[in-house]
PDB file of C-alpha atoms in Angstrom:
ATOM      1  CA  UNK A  19      69.804  53.162  83.225  1.00 67.00           C
ATOM      2  CA  UNK A  20      69.188  56.492  84.982  1.00 78.00           C
ATOM      3  CA  UNK A  21      70.741  59.946  84.679  1.00 89.00           C
ATOM      4  CA  UNK A  22      71.332  62.386  87.537  1.00 86.00           C
ATOM      5  CA  UNK A  23      73.791  65.184  88.294  1.00 90.00           C
ATOM      6  CA  UNK A  24      75.124  67.406  91.057  1.00 90.00           C
ATOM      7  CA  UNK A  25      76.410  70.981  90.696  1.00 90.00           C
ATOM      8  CA  UNK A  26      79.800  72.196  91.922  1.00 91.00           C
ATOM      9  CA  UNK A  27      81.343  75.503  93.023  1.00 85.00           C
ATOM     10  CA  UNK A  28      83.843  75.481  90.164  1.00 87.00           C
ATOM     11  CA  UNK A  29      85.341  73.414  87.321  1.00 91.00           C
ATOM     12  CA  UNK A  30      86.064  69.720  87.937  1.00 90.00           C
ATOM     13  CA  UNK A  31      89.323  68.610  86.293  1.00 87.00           C
ATOM     14  CA  UNK A  32      89.417  64.971  87.380  1.00 87.00           C
ATOM     15  CA  UNK A  33      87.296  62.177  88.816  1.00 88.00           C
ATOM     16  CA  UNK A  34      87.893  58.613  89.877  1.00 88.00           C
ATOM     17  CA  UNK A  35      85.750  55.698  91.033  1.00 87.00           C
ATOM     18  CA  UNK A  36      86.559  53.315  93.845  1.00 86.00           C
ATOM     19  CA  UNK A  37      87.119  49.654  92.980  1.00 81.00           C
ATOM     20  CA  UNK A  38      83.494  48.522  93.357  1.00 82.00           C
ATOM     21  CA  UNK A  39      82.082  51.649  91.631  1.00 85.00           C
ATOM     22  CA  UNK A  40      80.030  52.771  94.652  1.00 90.00           C
ATOM     23  CA  UNK A  41      81.838  56.063  95.298  1.00 91.00           C
ATOM     24  CA  UNK A  42      83.347  58.815  93.169  1.00 91.00           C
ATOM     25  CA  UNK A  43      85.999  61.387  94.076  1.00 91.00           C
ATOM     26  CA  UNK A  44      86.212  64.660  92.134  1.00 92.00           C
ATOM     27  CA  UNK A  45      88.900  67.331  92.088  1.00 90.00           C
ATOM     28  CA  UNK A  46      89.534  70.793  90.672  1.00 88.00           C
ATOM     29  CA  UNK A  47      91.002  74.173  91.591  1.00 85.00           C
ATOM     30  CA  UNK A  48      88.281  74.805  94.199  1.00 86.00           C
ATOM     31  CA  UNK A  49      86.657  71.357  94.461  1.00 90.00           C
ATOM     32  CA  UNK A  50      87.785  68.200  96.278  1.00 88.00           C
ATOM     33  CA  UNK A  51      84.914  65.921  97.313  1.00 89.00           C
ATOM     34  CA  UNK A  52      83.790  62.312  97.618  1.00 90.00           C
ATOM     35  CA  UNK A  53      80.244  61.179  96.807  1.00 91.00           C
ATOM     36  CA  UNK A  54      78.410  57.898  97.348  1.00 89.00           C
ATOM     37  CA  UNK A  55      76.567  56.835  94.186  1.00 90.00           C
ATOM     38  CA  UNK A  56      72.971  55.975  95.131  1.00 89.00           C
ATOM     39  CA  UNK A  57      70.110  54.780  92.915  1.00 87.00           C
ATOM     40  CA  UNK A  58      68.939  58.285  92.016  1.00 88.00           C
ATOM     41  CA  UNK A  59      71.536  60.756  93.292  1.00 90.00           C
ATOM     42  CA  UNK A  60      75.103  61.545  94.366  1.00 92.00           C
ATOM     43  CA  UNK A  61      75.294  61.864  98.183  1.00 91.00           C
ATOM     44  CA  UNK A  62      78.226  63.922  99.455  1.00 87.00           C
ATOM     45  CA  UNK A  63      80.184  62.175 102.209  1.00 85.00           C
ATOM     46  CA  UNK A  64      83.429  64.113 102.186  1.00 84.00           C
ATOM     47  CA  UNK A  65      84.472  67.686 101.376  1.00 85.00           C
ATOM     48  CA  UNK A  66      88.218  67.947 101.837  1.00 80.00           C
ATOM     49  CA  UNK A  67      88.216  71.701 101.132  1.00 78.00           C
ATOM     50  CA  UNK A  68      85.911  72.259 104.099  1.00 73.00           C
ATOM     51  CA  UNK A  69      87.184  69.385 106.303  1.00 63.00           C
ATOM     52  CA  UNK A  70      83.601  68.121 106.427  1.00 60.00           C
ATOM     53  CA  UNK A  71      83.273  64.375 106.053  1.00 58.00           C
ATOM     54  CA  UNK A  72      82.067  61.113 107.510  1.00 60.00           C
ATOM     55  CA  UNK A  73      84.567  58.526 108.715  1.00 60.00           C
ATOM     56  CA  UNK A  74      85.624  56.812 105.482  1.00 65.00           C
ATOM     57  CA  UNK A  75      88.188  54.020 105.369  1.00 65.00           C
ATOM     58  CA  UNK A  76      89.810  55.208 102.153  1.00 83.00           C
ATOM     59  CA  UNK A  77      92.971  56.695 100.712  1.00 89.00           C
ATOM     60  CA  UNK A  78      93.112  59.164  97.818  1.00 92.00           C
ATOM     61  CA  UNK A  79      96.123  60.268  95.777  1.00 95.00           C
ATOM     62  CA  UNK A  80      96.208  63.634  93.993  1.00 95.00           C
ATOM     63  CA  UNK A  81      98.458  65.119  91.326  1.00 94.00           C
ATOM     64  CA  UNK A  82      99.087  68.866  91.219  1.00 93.00           C
ATOM     65  CA  UNK A  83     100.328  71.494  88.790  1.00 93.00           C
ATOM     66  CA  UNK A  84     103.151  72.377  91.212  1.00 95.00           C
ATOM     67  CA  UNK A  85     104.656  68.891  90.831  1.00 95.00           C
ATOM     68  CA  UNK A  86     103.385  67.526  94.146  1.00 96.00           C
ATOM     69  CA  UNK A  87     101.843  64.075  94.613  1.00 97.00           C
ATOM     70  CA  UNK A  88      99.799  63.922  97.815  1.00 96.00           C
ATOM     71  CA  UNK A  89      98.305  61.014  99.739  1.00 95.00           C
ATOM     72  CA  UNK A  90      95.114  61.655 101.734  1.00 92.00           C
ATOM     73  CA  UNK A  91      93.803  59.469 104.564  1.00 89.00           C
ATOM     74  CA  UNK A  92      90.056  60.065 104.833  1.00 85.00           C
ATOM     75  CA  UNK A  93      89.849  58.477 108.287  1.00 82.00           C
ATOM     76  CA  UNK A  94      91.622  61.521 109.747  1.00 82.00           C
ATOM     77  CA  UNK A  95      90.659  65.165 110.179  1.00 78.00           C
ATOM     78  CA  UNK A  96      92.215  68.509 109.253  1.00 78.00           C
ATOM     79  CA  UNK A  97      95.885  68.663 108.280  1.00 80.00           C
ATOM     80  CA  UNK A  98      96.427  65.079 109.484  1.00 81.00           C
ATOM     81  CA  UNK A  99      94.489  63.854 106.426  1.00 86.00           C
ATOM     82  CA  UNK A 100      97.511  64.609 104.217  1.00 90.00           C
ATOM     83  CA  UNK A 101      99.794  61.708 105.134  1.00 92.00           C
ATOM     84  CA  UNK A 102     102.369  62.215 102.374  1.00 94.00           C
ATOM     85  CA  UNK A 103     103.407  65.158 100.223  1.00 96.00           C
ATOM     86  CA  UNK A 104     105.876  63.938  97.606  1.00 96.00           C
ATOM     87  CA  UNK A 105     107.796  66.746  95.893  1.00 95.00           C
ATOM     88  CA  UNK A 106     109.911  64.602  93.576  1.00 93.00           C
ATOM     89  CA  UNK A 107     108.582  66.008  90.263  1.00 95.00           C
ATOM     90  CA  UNK A 108     109.815  69.350  88.910  1.00 93.00           C
ATOM     91  CA  UNK A 109     106.773  70.169  86.760  1.00 96.00           C
ATOM     92  CA  UNK A 110     103.018  69.457  86.544  1.00 96.00           C
ATOM     93  CA  UNK A 111     101.998  65.888  87.396  1.00 97.00           C
ATOM     94  CA  UNK A 112      99.513  64.703  84.771  1.00 96.00           C
ATOM     95  CA  UNK A 113      98.511  61.365  86.278  1.00 95.00           C
ATOM     96  CA  UNK A 114      98.660  59.240  89.425  1.00 96.00           C
ATOM     97  CA  UNK A 115      97.574  55.612  89.525  1.00 94.00           C
ATOM     98  CA  UNK A 116      97.455  53.034  92.328  1.00 94.00           C
ATOM     99  CA  UNK A 117      98.678  49.491  91.700  1.00 94.00           C
ATOM    100  CA  UNK A 118      95.847  47.040  90.968  1.00 85.00           C
ATOM    101  CA  UNK A 119      96.863  44.444  93.574  1.00 90.00           C
ATOM    102  CA  UNK A 120      99.346  46.200  95.881  1.00 92.00           C
ATOM    103  CA  UNK A 121      97.515  49.064  97.626  1.00 89.00           C
ATOM    104  CA  UNK A 122     100.714  50.641  99.002  1.00 93.00           C
ATOM    105  CA  UNK A 123     102.198  51.179  95.526  1.00 96.00           C
ATOM    106  CA  UNK A 124     101.555  54.277  93.417  1.00 96.00           C
ATOM    107  CA  UNK A 125     102.945  55.624  90.134  1.00 97.00           C
ATOM    108  CA  UNK A 126     102.901  59.113  88.636  1.00 98.00           C
ATOM    109  CA  UNK A 127     103.672  60.682  85.259  1.00 97.00           C
ATOM    110  CA  UNK A 128     104.745  64.281  84.758  1.00 97.00           C
ATOM    111  CA  UNK A 129     105.468  67.110  82.349  1.00 96.00           C
ATOM    112  CA  UNK A 130     109.113  66.728  83.423  1.00 96.00           C
ATOM    113  CA  UNK A 131     109.286  63.540  81.316  1.00 96.00           C
ATOM    114  CA  UNK A 132     109.662  61.172  84.265  1.00 96.00           C
ATOM    115  CA  UNK A 133     107.560  58.600  86.072  1.00 97.00           C
ATOM    116  CA  UNK A 134     107.975  58.107  89.819  1.00 97.00           C
ATOM    117  CA  UNK A 135     107.163  54.886  91.659  1.00 97.00           C
ATOM    118  CA  UNK A 136     106.111  55.315  95.291  1.00 97.00           C
ATOM    119  CA  UNK A 137     105.608  53.055  98.267  1.00 95.00           C
ATOM    120  CA  UNK A 138     103.237  55.149 100.415  1.00 93.00           C
ATOM    121  CA  UNK A 139     104.984  53.918 103.584  1.00 93.00           C
ATOM    122  CA  UNK A 140     108.187  55.692 102.422  1.00 92.00           C
ATOM    123  CA  UNK A 141     108.770  59.457 102.301  1.00 92.00           C
ATOM    124  CA  UNK A 142     110.177  59.684  98.761  1.00 92.00           C
ATOM    125  CA  UNK A 143     109.993  57.855  95.428  1.00 95.00           C
ATOM    126  CA  UNK A 144     111.522  54.371  95.437  1.00 96.00           C
ATOM    127  CA  UNK A 145     112.224  54.365  91.674  1.00 97.00           C
ATOM    128  CA  UNK A 146     112.482  56.909  88.836  1.00 97.00           C
ATOM    129  CA  UNK A 147     111.818  56.106  85.176  1.00 98.00           C
ATOM    130  CA  UNK A 148     113.133  58.507  82.517  1.00 97.00           C
ATOM    131  CA  UNK A 149     110.967  58.464  79.403  1.00 96.00           C
ATOM    132  CA  UNK A 150     113.316  60.695  77.338  1.00 92.00           C
ATOM    133  CA  UNK A 151     110.171  62.254  75.847  1.00 87.00           C
ATOM    134  CA  UNK A 152     108.703  65.735  76.119  1.00 83.00           C
ATOM    135  CA  UNK A 153     106.005  64.917  78.678  1.00 95.00           C
ATOM    136  CA  UNK A 154     104.328  61.855  80.187  1.00 97.00           C
ATOM    137  CA  UNK A 155     100.556  62.263  79.897  1.00 97.00           C
ATOM    138  CA  UNK A 156      99.252  59.010  81.373  1.00 97.00           C
ATOM    139  CA  UNK A 157     100.544  55.969  83.274  1.00 98.00           C
ATOM    140  CA  UNK A 158      98.579  52.765  83.853  1.00 97.00           C
ATOM    141  CA  UNK A 159      99.505  49.572  85.680  1.00 97.00           C
ATOM    142  CA  UNK A 160      98.725  46.453  83.680  1.00 96.00           C
ATOM    143  CA  UNK A 161      95.947  44.289  85.188  1.00 93.00           C
ATOM    144  CA  UNK A 162      97.630  41.236  83.612  1.00 94.00           C
ATOM    145  CA  UNK A 163     101.177  41.552  84.982  1.00 95.00           C
ATOM    146  CA  UNK A 164     101.925  43.035  88.427  1.00 94.00           C
ATOM    147  CA  UNK A 165     105.324  44.359  87.286  1.00 96.00           C
ATOM    148  CA  UNK A 166     104.261  46.104  84.059  1.00 97.00           C
ATOM    149  CA  UNK A 167     102.957  49.598  83.427  1.00 97.00           C
ATOM    150  CA  UNK A 168     102.331  51.634  80.298  1.00 98.00           C
ATOM    151  CA  UNK A 169     103.141  55.297  79.697  1.00 98.00           C
ATOM    152  CA  UNK A 170     102.100  57.613  76.867  1.00 98.00           C
ATOM    153  CA  UNK A 171     103.753  60.856  75.862  1.00 97.00           C
ATOM    154  CA  UNK A 172     103.516  64.121  73.964  1.00 95.00           C
ATOM    155  CA  UNK A 173     105.741  62.822  71.165  1.00 95.00           C
ATOM    156  CA  UNK A 174     103.120  60.204  70.165  1.00 96.00           C
ATOM    157  CA  UNK A 175     104.901  57.257  71.736  1.00 97.00           C
ATOM    158  CA  UNK A 176     103.830  54.406  74.002  1.00 98.00           C
ATOM    159  CA  UNK A 177     106.267  52.773  76.414  1.00 97.00           C
ATOM    160  CA  UNK A 178     106.011  49.590  78.469  1.00 97.00           C
ATOM    161  CA  UNK A 179     108.080  49.371  81.656  1.00 97.00           C
ATOM    162  CA  UNK A 180     108.975  46.755  84.243  1.00 97.00           C
ATOM    163  CA  UNK A 181     108.954  48.370  87.703  1.00 96.00           C
ATOM    164  CA  UNK A 182     111.987  46.228  88.624  1.00 96.00           C
ATOM    165  CA  UNK A 183     114.062  47.641  85.718  1.00 96.00           C
ATOM    166  CA  UNK A 184     113.977  51.460  85.761  1.00 95.00           C
ATOM    167  CA  UNK A 185     117.112  51.778  83.626  1.00 95.00           C
ATOM    168  CA  UNK A 186     115.336  51.027  80.302  1.00 95.00           C
ATOM    169  CA  UNK A 187     111.800  50.471  79.015  1.00 96.00           C
ATOM    170  CA  UNK A 188     110.783  47.021  77.767  1.00 96.00           C
ATOM    171  CA  UNK A 189     109.124  48.368  74.618  1.00 96.00           C
ATOM    172  CA  UNK A 190     108.622  51.684  72.843  1.00 96.00           C
ATOM    173  CA  UNK A 191     106.676  52.417  69.661  1.00 97.00           C
ATOM    174  CA  UNK A 192     105.082  55.362  67.906  1.00 96.00           C
ATOM    175  CA  UNK A 193     101.310  55.043  68.223  1.00 96.00           C
ATOM    176  CA  UNK A 194     100.001  58.419  66.976  1.00 96.00           C
ATOM    177  CA  UNK A 195     100.967  61.385  64.838  1.00 95.00           C
ATOM    178  CA  UNK A 196     100.229  63.782  67.719  1.00 94.00           C
ATOM    179  CA  UNK A 197     100.479  63.802  71.515  1.00 96.00           C
ATOM    180  CA  UNK A 198      98.921  60.784  73.254  1.00 97.00           C
ATOM    181  CA  UNK A 199      96.764  62.059  76.109  1.00 97.00           C
ATOM    182  CA  UNK A 200      95.511  58.796  77.638  1.00 97.00           C
ATOM    183  CA  UNK A 201      95.693  55.006  77.657  1.00 98.00           C
ATOM    184  CA  UNK A 202      93.759  52.156  79.259  1.00 97.00           C
ATOM    185  CA  UNK A 203      94.331  48.389  79.509  1.00 97.00           C
ATOM    186  CA  UNK A 204      91.546  46.023  78.514  1.00 96.00           C
ATOM    187  CA  UNK A 205      90.519  44.175  81.712  1.00 92.00           C
ATOM    188  CA  UNK A 206      90.601  40.684  80.172  1.00 92.00           C
ATOM    189  CA  UNK A 207      93.110  40.574  77.312  1.00 93.00           C
ATOM    190  CA  UNK A 208      96.469  42.201  76.588  1.00 95.00           C
ATOM    191  CA  UNK A 209      95.040  45.121  74.613  1.00 97.00           C
ATOM    192  CA  UNK A 210      95.905  48.757  75.261  1.00 98.00           C
ATOM    193  CA  UNK A 211      93.689  51.596  74.035  1.00 98.00           C
ATOM    194  CA  UNK A 212      95.419  54.912  73.298  1.00 98.00           C
ATOM    195  CA  UNK A 213      93.798  58.308  72.710  1.00 98.00           C
ATOM    196  CA  UNK A 214      95.410  61.256  70.948  1.00 97.00           C
ATOM    197  CA  UNK A 215      95.192  64.823  69.763  1.00 97.00           C
ATOM    198  CA  UNK A 216      95.270  63.383  66.224  1.00 97.00           C
ATOM    199  CA  UNK A 217      91.521  62.624  66.696  1.00 97.00           C
ATOM    200  CA  UNK A 218      91.899  58.857  66.863  1.00 97.00           C
ATOM    201  CA  UNK A 219      91.571  56.101  69.438  1.00 98.00           C
ATOM    202  CA  UNK A 220      93.705  53.051  68.666  1.00 98.00           C
ATOM    203  CA  UNK A 221      93.624  49.548  70.155  1.00 98.00           C
ATOM    204  CA  UNK A 222      96.945  47.689  70.302  1.00 98.00           C
ATOM    205  CA  UNK A 223      97.560  43.996  70.918  1.00 97.00           C
ATOM    206  CA  UNK A 224     100.678  43.791  73.100  1.00 96.00           C
ATOM    207  CA  UNK A 225     100.779  40.018  73.461  1.00 92.00           C
ATOM    208  CA  UNK A 226     104.125  39.817  71.653  1.00 87.00           C
ATOM    209  CA  UNK A 227     107.150  42.114  71.460  1.00 86.00           C
ATOM    210  CA  UNK A 228     105.845  43.599  68.206  1.00 93.00           C
ATOM    211  CA  UNK A 229     102.643  45.651  68.801  1.00 96.00           C
ATOM    212  CA  UNK A 230      99.728  44.901  66.473  1.00 97.00           C
ATOM    213  CA  UNK A 231      97.181  47.603  65.655  1.00 98.00           C
ATOM    214  CA  UNK A 232      93.763  45.931  66.005  1.00 97.00           C
ATOM    215  CA  UNK A 233      91.380  48.891  65.646  1.00 97.00           C
ATOM    216  CA  UNK A 234      91.430  52.591  64.769  1.00 98.00           C
ATOM    217  CA  UNK A 235      88.477  54.799  65.715  1.00 97.00           C
ATOM    218  CA  UNK A 236      88.318  58.180  63.964  1.00 97.00           C
ATOM    219  CA  UNK A 237      86.629  61.002  65.875  1.00 96.00           C
ATOM    220  CA  UNK A 238      85.809  64.673  65.233  1.00 96.00           C
ATOM    221  CA  UNK A 239      88.015  66.122  67.998  1.00 96.00           C
ATOM    222  CA  UNK A 240      91.048  65.503  70.181  1.00 96.00           C
ATOM    223  CA  UNK A 241      90.565  62.714  72.736  1.00 95.00           C
ATOM    224  CA  UNK A 242      91.482  63.535  76.334  1.00 94.00           C
ATOM    225  CA  UNK A 243      90.467  60.311  78.119  1.00 94.00           C
ATOM    226  CA  UNK A 244      89.705  56.708  77.227  1.00 96.00           C
ATOM    227  CA  UNK A 245      88.231  53.907  79.343  1.00 94.00           C
ATOM    228  CA  UNK A 246      87.156  50.329  78.692  1.00 94.00           C
ATOM    229  CA  UNK A 247      83.688  49.360  79.876  1.00 89.00           C
ATOM    230  CA  UNK A 248      84.080  46.817  82.735  1.00 77.00           C
ATOM    231  CA  UNK A 249      82.852  43.257  82.117  1.00 73.00           C
ATOM    232  CA  UNK A 250      81.990  44.043  78.472  1.00 70.00           C
TER     233      UNK A 250
END
């Protein structure tokens, strides 16, 4: 294992890896870049703030505090890079997430309490899911079922949805005593990890209609993100 870093012009609020973990995209108020991960360094290949980049065959989705969800095509230059600018949400968008097996499908979760399901070939959301909670903090497609996604909210709840049935969630339960900031599906079994301001990470078995709490991890501070280690 090796450790290396690269400095930025300002705070970085989000990062995401591509599917084979060879590139990383970072974003913040003044930063929007893509790096290739090499053996001993991060090599910058795209700076979307400066329109300086190599020809990359990739799409990126971004979520903004003004409620916009944008789709970026890195094979293009200048303003043409922004292929879609969805303005369906009314408040800050906390999370966007591409479908695991359908690259044209995208979901978002917002402070307005809704989740929007997009087909990037269409100009507006194709489905709206109303959580009836204060704010949706995270949304994650299940790697085990192409129609299922999870959503976590400020009121401590977890919801499971079927993208074909936006009228009502499949399952809802209270997971934490404070806002749930993040969730992540285990890559191999039907476990969902949830992370909260109540200083715990919990692991839920969602195999049946009644969630089973498998593990609780107590920490010394609020948890903002959680991620399973791949292939472990």
